[in-house]
């Protein structure tokens, strides 16, 4: 009936229609409460076919809700269902709806609950997910739990406070409810000096580490970010050609970077498993994710190149490609690659290569199951509900902890099966195992990871229209920084040399990037840079020297705000 702002003396709830604190869905239907009864800190809500008990924690500056029990076959429950006035800036990542005076925030404290904030700047839909557009500057705020991810124990924080206090209130709430969080992420990120430094992508080895350190120091770059350092995605052992001394060699390189006053970062393709990884070959792990299953309609010997199935194979890729969804079947301990689909009876797969990816051909009886494996980015992935997620997370965390890294980029997390839940489970499984502070970036800006996500803004680099691209990036970053409360960066940038596809990057174009970085207070990150006498672009030394001057000036914080406004 009310969501009252006591500081501004204003009702923040839009009462256009009756509101329901809790609704449930059963069998495709939405049910509203028949009655509610509160006893001490537990609210019992009675529905036509079910009952839900929610424990309420009234804290000094936030409210905490946890589902205690559910009676009846409930598929989904939805808390709050609020329509609130602060909708000027809406962020589904942070779970905030705000204007210049007031903020409403919804933060789930475990993976069983998903906070949802809707506004004109997001989906434009009402909290119920129907097609009714919201008026300008009004937001919908809900929290959803589903049977598939667990109803009992699902918990969430609800906040309403003045805009200037929201980061402090969020910090207090996340600590009080012991939610996953980071001193370098979420509501702490804007205060962390670590989020202000720039980084460079680097294929580092025991042999060339000194050259990379020299390059970074010349350019004023704070972190050397290691890429292509692993033998395979999954087990993440260091490449032998780069690190002959294995994990110890990688650790010594990180220590050398630290001794030079720099940070060290590691790049991962989060959750992805290379075809050469031991979890795939020579016996595929049974916990690999599957997206479709077929039943053999006829026996299959070791040499057959056609698989006959009871079901029609539709909408499946027939090639192995980075942007595809794979053409691999698992039968027992054998992987089979097909190149054709039989869409007319007899159904099945043709052009089959038996014993793919180092596995062994096997006989399979009629009635056996052929599983189409879930593939993204030319890699296999774990079932999001399996213990393989934890084992991959541990393999990544072991390298981070042993070598003493400072940053991790969780790339490719959006490829995980299971939608938001799979993404969140994989990323949280990694983060919870890190034993030292971690600056976290990722290609996927998801809701549950916000409290340990450190920085946004990494885009792939442009080849044309460099200055307009920088302006576009700055505008987008400013919007995300204000709505998500996270720092931003102007990467990934490349120093372009001329080739058949694009012109060379000119000095005024590179300086334009540096000026905007200084003006907006945004870090940068760089690809396509290499130490030595033969860089990808012949003007690299000149540009890195320029970058160093601007970076030292930016990080000194001595440029007056009036001048930075003019530079913007």
XYZ file of N, CA and C in Angstrom, residues 228-449:
666
model
N 46.247 -16.333 -23.816
C 46.811 -17.512 -24.508
C 47.928 -18.156 -23.696
N 47.780 -18.159 -22.398
C 48.819 -18.694 -21.511
C 48.579 -20.171 -21.171
N 47.376 -20.697 -21.499
C 46.993 -22.023 -21.033
C 47.143 -23.065 -22.144
N 47.433 -24.308 -21.733
C 47.468 -25.413 -22.695
C 46.086 -25.695 -23.251
N 45.093 -25.697 -22.382
C 43.713 -25.927 -22.811
C 42.774 -25.244 -21.843
N 41.636 -24.812 -22.368
C 40.579 -24.266 -21.526
C 39.957 -25.423 -20.762
N 39.886 -25.277 -19.473
C 39.344 -26.337 -18.633
C 40.274 -26.620 -17.474
N 41.361 -27.342 -17.765
C 42.337 -27.638 -16.719
C 43.304 -26.481 -16.490
N 43.471 -25.618 -17.495
C 44.241 -24.385 -17.348
C 45.654 -24.621 -16.793
N 46.368 -25.532 -17.399
C 47.790 -25.665 -17.098
C 48.572 -24.736 -18.032
N 49.678 -24.128 -17.564
C 50.429 -23.197 -18.421
C 51.011 -23.894 -19.648
N 51.064 -23.171 -20.753
C 51.659 -23.686 -21.984
C 53.149 -23.953 -21.778
N 53.600 -25.100 -22.236
C 54.993 -25.489 -22.024
C 55.962 -24.655 -22.857
N 55.496 -24.178 -24.052
C 56.399 -23.370 -24.873
C 56.615 -21.985 -24.278
N 55.644 -21.491 -23.502
C 55.786 -20.188 -22.857
C 56.371 -20.304 -21.456
N 56.030 -21.374 -20.770
C 56.460 -21.550 -19.383
C 57.048 -22.955 -19.208
N 58.313 -23.135 -19.613
C 58.958 -24.457 -19.504
C 58.947 -25.000 -18.084
N 58.920 -24.094 -17.104
C 58.904 -24.509 -15.705
C 57.485 -24.620 -15.137
N 56.522 -24.649 -16.049
C 55.144 -24.901 -15.640
C 54.570 -23.819 -14.745
N 53.770 -24.246 -13.786
C 53.094 -23.309 -12.898
C 54.092 -22.483 -12.098
N 55.210 -23.077 -11.740
C 56.239 -22.337 -11.006
C 56.818 -21.230 -11.871
N 57.006 -21.518 -13.178
C 57.501 -20.496 -14.088
C 56.521 -19.343 -14.234
N 55.212 -19.662 -14.320
C 54.190 -18.624 -14.402
C 54.167 -17.792 -13.124
N 54.296 -18.440 -11.987
C 54.321 -17.733 -10.709
C 55.503 -16.767 -10.643
N 56.666 -17.205 -11.122
C 57.851 -16.338 -11.098
C 57.668 -15.119 -12.002
N 56.991 -15.295 -13.137
C 56.723 -14.159 -14.015
C 55.804 -13.155 -13.326
N 54.758 -13.630 -12.648
C 53.862 -12.734 -11.916
C 54.634 -11.993 -10.824
N 55.509 -12.691 -10.140
C 56.318 -12.048 -9.100
C 57.230 -10.976 -9.695
N 57.753 -11.225 -10.881
C 58.600 -10.238 -11.557
C 57.781 -8.996 -11.931
N 56.551 -9.213 -12.387
C 55.657 -8.089 -12.711
C 55.357 -7.272 -11.464
N 55.092 -7.946 -10.369
C 54.828 -7.239 -9.109
C 56.055 -6.459 -8.643
N 57.221 -7.033 -8.792
C 58.454 -6.362 -8.368
C 58.676 -5.071 -9.145
N 58.130 -5.004 -10.366
C 58.256 -3.792 -11.182
C 57.168 -2.772 -10.857
N 56.336 -3.060 -9.860
C 55.278 -2.135 -9.459
C 54.031 -2.218 -10.311
N 53.848 -3.331 -11.027
C 52.704 -3.510 -11.918
C 51.790 -4.625 -11.403
N 50.583 -4.667 -11.935
C 49.625 -5.721 -11.635
C 49.653 -6.775 -12.736
N 49.166 -7.981 -12.399
C 49.106 -9.077 -13.362
C 47.677 -9.598 -13.453
N 47.194 -9.745 -14.686
C 45.846 -10.254 -14.911
C 45.870 -11.541 -15.712
N 44.832 -12.348 -15.558
C 44.709 -13.596 -16.318
C 43.373 -13.615 -17.047
N 43.407 -14.066 -18.297
C 42.219 -14.136 -19.132
C 41.722 -15.578 -19.175
N 40.424 -15.760 -19.012
C 39.830 -17.093 -19.112
C 38.628 -17.034 -20.050
N 38.306 -18.151 -20.656
C 37.053 -18.288 -21.396
C 36.144 -19.114 -20.485
N 35.439 -18.408 -19.647
C 34.805 -18.954 -18.454
C 33.867 -20.117 -18.746
N 34.167 -21.274 -18.169
C 33.308 -22.447 -18.328
C 33.590 -23.247 -19.572
N 34.287 -22.658 -20.554
C 34.523 -23.342 -21.821
C 35.591 -24.423 -21.678
N 35.432 -25.495 -22.435
C 36.364 -26.623 -22.425
C 36.866 -26.864 -23.838
N 38.171 -26.744 -24.035
C 38.760 -27.006 -25.345
C 38.537 -28.463 -25.738
N 38.390 -28.749 -27.036
C 38.290 -30.150 -27.478
C 39.494 -30.985 -27.074
N 40.635 -30.334 -26.828
C 41.849 -31.059 -26.428
C 41.976 -31.224 -24.920
N 41.029 -30.684 -24.157
C 41.132 -30.759 -22.704
C 40.812 -32.166 -22.205
N 41.453 -32.624 -21.131
C 41.192 -33.964 -20.591
C 39.741 -34.217 -20.201
N 38.954 -33.157 -19.958
C 37.532 -33.380 -19.662
C 36.744 -33.730 -20.929
N 37.392 -33.615 -22.087
C 36.736 -33.940 -23.359
C 37.333 -35.181 -24.000
N 38.627 -35.294 -24.003
C 39.328 -36.391 -24.652
C 40.288 -37.035 -23.653
N 40.510 -38.322 -23.705
C 40.064 -39.270 -24.699
C 38.707 -39.921 -24.346
N 38.220 -39.641 -23.132
C 36.880 -40.067 -22.742
C 36.107 -38.836 -22.286
N 35.054 -38.480 -23.005
C 34.310 -37.265 -22.639
C 33.636 -37.415 -21.282
N 33.739 -36.358 -20.490
C 33.127 -36.364 -19.165
C 31.606 -36.457 -19.298
N 30.961 -37.323 -18.536
C 29.492 -37.448 -18.630
C 28.758 -36.197 -18.189
N 29.458 -35.244 -17.583
C 28.807 -34.024 -17.085
C 28.855 -32.874 -18.098
N 29.306 -33.144 -19.324
C 29.236 -32.125 -20.365
C 27.768 -31.801 -20.665
N 27.506 -30.535 -20.982
C 26.128 -30.106 -21.224
C 25.581 -30.685 -22.527
N 24.316 -31.049 -22.497
C 23.606 -31.626 -23.648
C 22.407 -30.741 -23.949
N 22.156 -30.465 -25.252
C 20.977 -29.662 -25.576
C 19.863 -30.450 -26.274
N 20.171 -31.575 -26.934
C 19.150 -32.407 -27.569
C 19.556 -33.870 -27.442
N 18.577 -34.755 -27.288
C 18.844 -36.194 -27.223
C 18.050 -36.923 -28.306
N 18.682 -37.956 -28.858
C 18.061 -38.770 -29.899
C 18.168 -40.239 -29.514
N 17.274 -41.050 -30.052
C 17.259 -42.480 -29.782
C 17.606 -43.240 -31.046
N 18.570 -44.160 -30.954
C 18.971 -44.948 -32.116
C 17.824 -45.858 -32.551
N 17.495 -45.792 -33.837
C 16.450 -46.658 -34.380
C 17.028 -47.945 -34.941
N 18.346 -48.018 -35.068
C 19.014 -49.209 -35.605
C 20.388 -49.319 -34.967
N 20.936 -50.550 -34.875
C 22.274 -50.705 -34.292
C 23.311 -49.937 -35.113
N 24.448 -49.633 -34.448
C 25.523 -48.874 -35.075
C 26.844 -49.589 -34.788
N 27.552 -49.999 -35.861
C 28.864 -50.608 -35.610
C 29.941 -49.539 -35.637
N 31.206 -49.953 -35.455
C 32.297 -48.989 -35.290
C 32.623 -48.222 -36.569
N 32.206 -48.733 -37.722
C 32.612 -48.115 -38.977
C 31.495 -47.362 -39.697
N 30.285 -47.475 -39.224
C 29.148 -46.855 -39.904
C 29.293 -45.336 -39.935
N 28.937 -44.751 -41.083
C 29.014 -43.294 -41.200
C 27.632 -42.652 -41.255
N 26.604 -43.439 -40.943
C 25.237 -42.923 -40.892
C 24.575 -43.390 -39.600
N 23.922 -42.476 -38.910
C 23.217 -42.794 -37.671
C 21.726 -42.629 -37.928
N 20.950 -43.683 -37.665
C 19.507 -43.650 -37.880
C 18.824 -43.458 -36.520
N 17.973 -42.438 -36.440
C 17.327 -42.113 -35.174
C 15.820 -42.156 -35.296
N 15.157 -42.311 -34.157
C 13.696 -42.291 -34.134
C 13.171 -40.869 -34.326
N 13.947 -39.874 -33.860
C 13.503 -38.487 -33.914
C 14.127 -37.762 -35.114
N 13.414 -36.765 -35.601
C 13.911 -35.957 -36.717
C 14.874 -34.894 -36.196
N 16.099 -34.838 -36.737
C 17.060 -33.813 -36.284
C 16.812 -32.481 -36.998
N 16.340 -31.499 -36.275
C 16.004 -30.216 -36.884
C 16.853 -29.105 -36.293
N 17.126 -28.089 -37.118
C 17.774 -26.855 -36.671
C 19.099 -27.098 -35.952
N 19.893 -28.014 -36.459
C 21.216 -28.287 -35.899
C 22.288 -27.897 -36.913
N 23.408 -27.407 -36.409
C 24.532 -27.073 -37.281
C 25.172 -28.343 -37.832
N 25.767 -28.221 -39.005
C 26.448 -29.372 -39.613
C 27.941 -29.113 -39.801
N 28.436 -28.007 -39.221
C 29.868 -27.696 -39.282
C 30.348 -27.315 -37.888
N 31.666 -27.434 -37.702
C 32.294 -27.001 -36.455
C 32.852 -25.605 -36.705
N 32.317 -24.579 -36.020
C 32.747 -23.206 -36.258
C 32.657 -22.419 -34.960
N 33.490 -21.387 -34.852
C 33.535 -20.572 -33.636
C 32.169 -19.975 -33.315
N 31.453 -19.526 -34.351
C 30.159 -18.912 -34.124
C 28.997 -19.887 -34.152
N 29.276 -21.196 -34.298
C 28.210 -22.182 -34.395
C 27.897 -22.856 -33.077
N 26.933 -23.780 -33.132
C 26.493 -24.503 -31.941
C 26.906 -25.970 -31.968
N 27.834 -26.313 -32.868
C 28.438 -27.630 -32.822
C 27.728 -28.688 -33.625
N 28.491 -29.692 -34.020
C 27.960 -30.838 -34.783
C 28.512 -32.131 -34.190
N 28.393 -32.260 -32.867
C 28.990 -33.382 -32.149
C 27.935 -34.136 -31.348
N 27.929 -35.461 -31.514
C 27.093 -36.350 -30.719
C 27.973 -37.148 -29.768
N 27.467 -37.378 -28.576
C 28.160 -38.259 -27.618
C 27.327 -39.518 -27.462
N 28.002 -40.670 -27.643
C 27.387 -41.969 -27.391
C 28.358 -42.770 -26.539
N 28.005 -42.938 -25.285
C 28.926 -43.598 -24.374
C 30.193 -42.775 -24.231
N 31.343 -43.416 -24.512
C 32.631 -42.731 -24.439
C 33.119 -42.279 -25.813
N 32.234 -42.316 -26.804
C 32.624 -41.917 -28.154
C 31.982 -40.583 -28.534
N 32.777 -39.731 -29.193
C 32.268 -38.513 -29.802
C 32.213 -38.712 -31.307
N 31.120 -38.284 -31.915
C 30.896 -38.461 -33.348
C 30.565 -37.105 -33.959
N 31.296 -36.735 -35.014
C 30.980 -35.514 -35.749
C 30.242 -35.875 -37.033
N 29.137 -35.200 -37.286
C 28.345 -35.442 -38.491
C 28.439 -34.212 -39.394
N 28.145 -34.415 -40.684
C 28.178 -33.292 -41.628
C 26.854 -33.121 -42.363
N 25.883 -33.985 -42.095
C 24.598 -33.875 -42.761
C 23.459 -34.323 -41.874
N 22.247 -33.822 -42.150
C 21.039 -34.177 -41.413
C 20.052 -34.849 -42.352
N 19.546 -36.017 -41.965
C 18.505 -36.709 -42.739
C 17.154 -36.238 -42.216
N 16.540 -35.327 -42.952
C 15.282 -34.725 -42.506
C 14.053 -35.491 -42.999
N 14.278 -36.486 -43.839
C 13.198 -37.360 -44.286
C 13.492 -38.776 -43.788
N 12.449 -39.593 -43.567
C 12.691 -40.962 -43.084
C 13.580 -41.741 -44.049
N 14.498 -42.563 -43.533
C 14.824 -42.695 -42.113
C 15.629 -41.494 -41.606
N 15.195 -40.960 -40.474
C 15.827 -39.788 -39.890
C 17.228 -40.135 -39.380
N 18.025 -39.081 -39.206
C 19.318 -39.315 -38.581
C 20.385 -38.351 -39.044
N 21.628 -38.827 -38.970
C 22.809 -38.014 -39.239
C 23.681 -38.732 -40.261
N 24.231 -37.962 -41.185
C 25.049 -38.544 -42.254
C 26.443 -37.929 -42.233
N 27.342 -38.563 -43.006
C 28.721 -38.075 -43.075
C 29.398 -38.099 -41.719
N 29.191 -39.152 -40.955
C 29.680 -39.201 -39.577
C 31.154 -39.583 -39.518
N 31.911 -38.814 -38.748
C 33.315 -39.133 -38.472
C 33.373 -39.753 -37.086
N 33.702 -41.008 -37.043
C 33.667 -41.767 -35.791
C 34.924 -41.520 -34.971
N 34.772 -41.603 -33.660
C 35.914 -41.418 -32.775
C 36.532 -40.036 -32.895
N 35.687 -39.012 -32.933
C 36.180 -37.637 -33.081
C 36.864 -37.170 -31.796
N 37.738 -36.182 -31.954
C 38.433 -35.542 -30.833
C 39.176 -36.543 -29.949
N 39.796 -37.532 -30.600
C 40.658 -38.454 -29.871
C 39.944 -39.550 -29.118
N 38.616 -39.679 -29.307
C 37.896 -40.782 -28.654
C 37.941 -42.019 -29.541
N 37.429 -43.128 -29.049
C 37.484 -44.397 -29.770
C 36.109 -44.803 -30.289
N 36.021 -45.253 -31.569
C 34.735 -45.746 -32.096
C 34.241 -46.943 -31.284
N 32.919 -47.012 -31.102
C 32.317 -48.089 -30.332
C 31.058 -48.591 -31.039
N 30.626 -49.808 -30.669
C 29.335 -50.318 -31.113
C 28.236 -49.756 -30.217
N 27.057 -49.508 -30.827
C 25.927 -48.989 -30.067
C 24.658 -49.705 -30.513
N 23.898 -50.182 -29.565
C 22.695 -50.952 -29.856
C 21.507 -50.038 -30.148
N 20.516 -50.583 -30.852
C 19.267 -49.856 -31.070
C 18.661 -49.491 -29.718
N 18.115 -48.313 -29.623
C 17.558 -47.834 -28.358
C 18.549 -47.020 -27.541
N 19.838 -47.048 -27.921
C 20.839 -46.239 -27.223
C 20.570 -44.764 -27.472
N 21.068 -43.929 -26.571
C 20.830 -42.492 -26.652
C 22.037 -41.803 -27.283
N 21.759 -40.956 -28.265
C 22.786 -40.096 -28.862
C 22.531 -38.672 -28.379
N 23.492 -38.100 -27.682
C 23.323 -36.779 -27.076
C 24.056 -35.725 -27.903
N 23.329 -34.708 -28.317
C 23.947 -33.585 -29.021
C 24.535 -32.644 -27.980
N 25.861 -32.478 -28.004
C 26.532 -31.704 -26.975
C 26.379 -30.205 -27.211
N 26.224 -29.500 -26.123
C 26.084 -28.037 -26.125
C 27.453 -27.433 -26.409
N 27.548 -26.626 -27.460
C 28.827 -26.059 -27.891
C 28.679 -24.555 -28.114
N 29.651 -23.798 -27.615
C 29.746 -22.368 -27.888
C 31.224 -22.013 -28.050
N 31.502 -21.101 -28.974
C 32.869 -20.598 -29.195
C 33.862 -21.721 -29.485
N 33.416 -22.744 -30.188
C 34.298 -23.853 -30.507
C 34.720 -24.660 -29.298
N 33.900 -24.648 -28.261
C 34.229 -25.342 -27.007
C 32.989 -26.058 -26.475
N 33.235 -27.084 -25.664
C 32.181 -27.746 -24.916
C 32.019 -27.041 -23.571
N 30.884 -27.260 -22.919
C 30.616 -26.607 -21.639
C 30.028 -27.599 -20.650
N 30.139 -27.285 -19.357
C 29.588 -28.191 -18.346
C 28.094 -28.000 -18.174
N 27.407 -29.064 -17.794
C 26.025 -28.931 -17.342
C 26.022 -27.995 -16.135
N 25.181 -26.976 -16.172
C 25.235 -25.933 -15.138
C 24.874 -26.451 -13.749
N 24.208 -27.600 -13.676
C 23.828 -28.157 -12.370
C 24.792 -29.234 -11.882
N 25.881 -29.444 -12.608
C 26.783 -30.547 -12.281
C 27.974 -30.084 -11.456
N 28.666 -31.060 -10.868
C 29.884 -30.775 -10.111
C 31.050 -30.408 -11.018
N 30.902 -30.598 -12.331
C 31.964 -30.191 -13.247
C 32.163 -28.681 -13.194
N 31.102 -27.923 -12.954
C 31.230 -26.475 -12.779
C 32.228 -26.173 -11.670
N 32.099 -26.872 -10.559
C 32.983 -26.628 -9.411
C 34.420 -27.040 -9.706
N 34.591 -28.100 -10.459
C 35.948 -28.563 -10.768
C 36.651 -27.611 -11.724
N 35.928 -27.084 -12.707
C 36.514 -26.081 -13.604
C 36.854 -24.822 -12.816
N 35.938 -24.393 -11.964
C 36.174 -23.205 -11.142
C 37.409 -23.379 -10.269
N 37.581 -24.571 -9.710
C 38.738 -24.823 -8.859
C 40.039 -24.783 -9.660
N 40.005 -25.310 -10.890
C 41.197 -25.294 -11.740
C 41.625 -23.859 -12.037
N 40.659 -22.983 -12.323
C 40.968 -21.576 -12.583
C 41.477 -20.899 -11.318
N 40.778 -21.123 -10.215
C 41.159 -20.481 -8.954
C 42.530 -20.940 -8.474
N 42.884 -22.190 -8.714
C 44.195 -22.694 -8.283
C 45.322 -21.899 -8.939
N 45.177 -21.601 -10.236
C 46.203 -20.819 -10.924
C 46.239 -19.399 -10.367
N 45.068 -18.789 -10.208
C 44.998 -17.423 -9.684
C 45.652 -17.334 -8.303
N 45.295 -18.256 -7.426
C 45.794 -18.217 -6.053
C 47.279 -18.553 -5.970
N 47.714 -19.581 -6.685
C 49.102 -20.026 -6.621
C 50.052 -18.962 -7.147
N 49.669 -18.324 -8.256
C 50.571 -17.371 -8.907
C 50.420 -15.953 -8.386
N 49.355 -15.666 -7.671
C 49.196 -14.338 -7.089
C 48.709 -13.284 -8.062
N 47.787 -13.651 -8.950
C 47.242 -12.688 -9.900
C 46.427 -11.619 -9.179
N 46.191 -10.504 -9.899
C 45.444 -9.373 -9.341
C 44.099 -9.154 -10.028
N 43.969 -9.642 -11.265
C 42.743 -9.443 -12.032
C 42.403 -10.711 -12.780
N 41.104 -10.925 -12.969
C 40.643 -12.025 -13.810
C 39.558 -11.488 -14.737
N 39.681 -11.820 -16.022
C 38.639 -11.469 -16.984
C 37.860 -12.742 -17.296
N 36.584 -12.749 -16.893
C 35.719 -13.909 -17.109
C 35.051 -13.777 -18.471
N 35.789 -14.093 -19.511
C 35.289 -13.950 -20.870
C 34.396 -15.145 -21.225
N 33.446 -14.919 -22.138
C 32.640 -16.009 -22.670
C 31.626 -16.594 -21.714
N 31.408 -15.971 -20.545
C 30.469 -16.542 -19.572
C 29.048 -16.626 -20.123
N 28.735 -15.726 -21.069
C 27.384 -15.744 -21.636
C 27.113 -17.004 -22.446
N 28.153 -17.785 -22.747
C 27.973 -19.031 -23.481
C 27.469 -20.183 -22.629
N 27.458 -20.022 -21.306
C 27.031 -21.104 -20.427
C 25.587 -21.517 -20.692
N 25.284 -22.818 -20.605
C 23.883 -23.254 -20.672
C 23.140 -22.831 -19.410
N 21.828 -22.824 -19.490
C 21.033 -22.510 -18.309
C 20.722 -21.050 -18.129
N 20.973 -20.209 -19.159
C 20.603 -18.804 -19.074
C 21.284 -18.093 -17.925
N 20.541 -17.179 -17.272
C 21.141 -16.371 -16.208
C 21.668 -17.240 -15.073
N 20.992 -18.347 -14.801
C 21.426 -19.187 -13.685
C 22.776 -19.839 -13.985
N 22.930 -20.384 -15.194
C 24.190 -21.020 -15.548
C 25.344 -20.045 -15.535
N 25.118 -18.842 -16.076
C 26.150 -17.804 -16.070
C 26.553 -17.465 -14.639
N 25.554 -17.212 -13.806
C 25.814 -16.790 -12.429
C 26.478 -17.897 -11.622
N 26.035 -19.123 -11.817
C 26.621 -20.236 -11.060
C 28.095 -20.415 -11.404
N 28.439 -20.331 -12.693
C 29.826 -20.511 -13.099
C 30.706 -19.394 -12.566
N 30.261 -18.165 -12.712
C 31.084 -17.034 -12.280
C 31.240 -17.011 -10.757
N 30.154 -17.285 -10.038
C 30.243 -17.270 -8.578
C 31.110 -18.420 -8.065
N 31.032 -19.563 -8.725
C 31.857 -20.703 -8.316
C 33.344 -20.361 -8.404
N 33.723 -19.615 -9.430
C 35.121 -19.181 -9.553
C 35.451 -18.164 -8.474
N 34.633 -17.115 -8.361
C 34.963 -16.027 -7.446
C 35.076 -16.501 -6.006
N 34.175 -17.372 -5.577
C 34.205 -17.827 -4.181
C 35.489 -18.583 -3.846
N 36.193 -19.073 -4.858
C 37.417 -19.836 -4.620
C 38.680 -18.985 -4.685
N 38.552 -17.728 -5.044
C 39.721 -16.849 -5.113
C 40.108 -16.416 -3.699
N 41.378 -16.556 -3.377
C 41.842 -16.313 -2.010
C 42.558 -14.981 -1.840
N 42.626 -14.190 -2.915
C 43.211 -12.863 -2.803
C 42.316 -11.889 -3.563
N 42.392 -10.585 -3.244
C 41.509 -9.617 -3.909
C 41.591 -9.740 -5.425
N 40.455 -9.590 -6.085
C 40.395 -9.766 -7.535
C 39.626 -8.625 -8.170
N 40.294 -7.927 -9.085
C 39.595 -7.016 -9.969
C 38.952 -7.879 -11.051
N 37.637 -7.828 -11.145
C 36.902 -8.732 -12.028
C 36.250 -7.947 -13.166
N 36.564 -8.345 -14.393
C 35.809 -7.890 -15.565
C 35.251 -9.130 -16.249
N 34.290 -8.904 -17.138
C 33.689 -10.033 -17.853
C 32.965 -9.527 -19.077
N 32.822 -10.399 -20.057
C 32.064 -10.053 -21.260
C 30.572 -10.049 -20.981
N 30.171 -10.660 -19.877
C 28.754 -10.767 -19.521
C 28.511 -9.947 -18.256
N 27.661 -8.959 -18.354
C 27.369 -8.096 -17.210
C 26.081 -8.578 -16.558
N 26.179 -9.607 -15.734
C 24.955 -10.219 -15.216
C 24.652 -9.771 -13.790
N 23.414 -9.926 -13.425
C 22.876 -9.400 -12.169
C 23.566 -9.975 -10.934
N 23.659 -11.296 -10.861
C 24.178 -11.896 -9.633
C 25.652 -11.612 -9.403
N 26.393 -11.324 -10.453
C 27.833 -11.084 -10.313
C 28.161 -9.630 -10.012
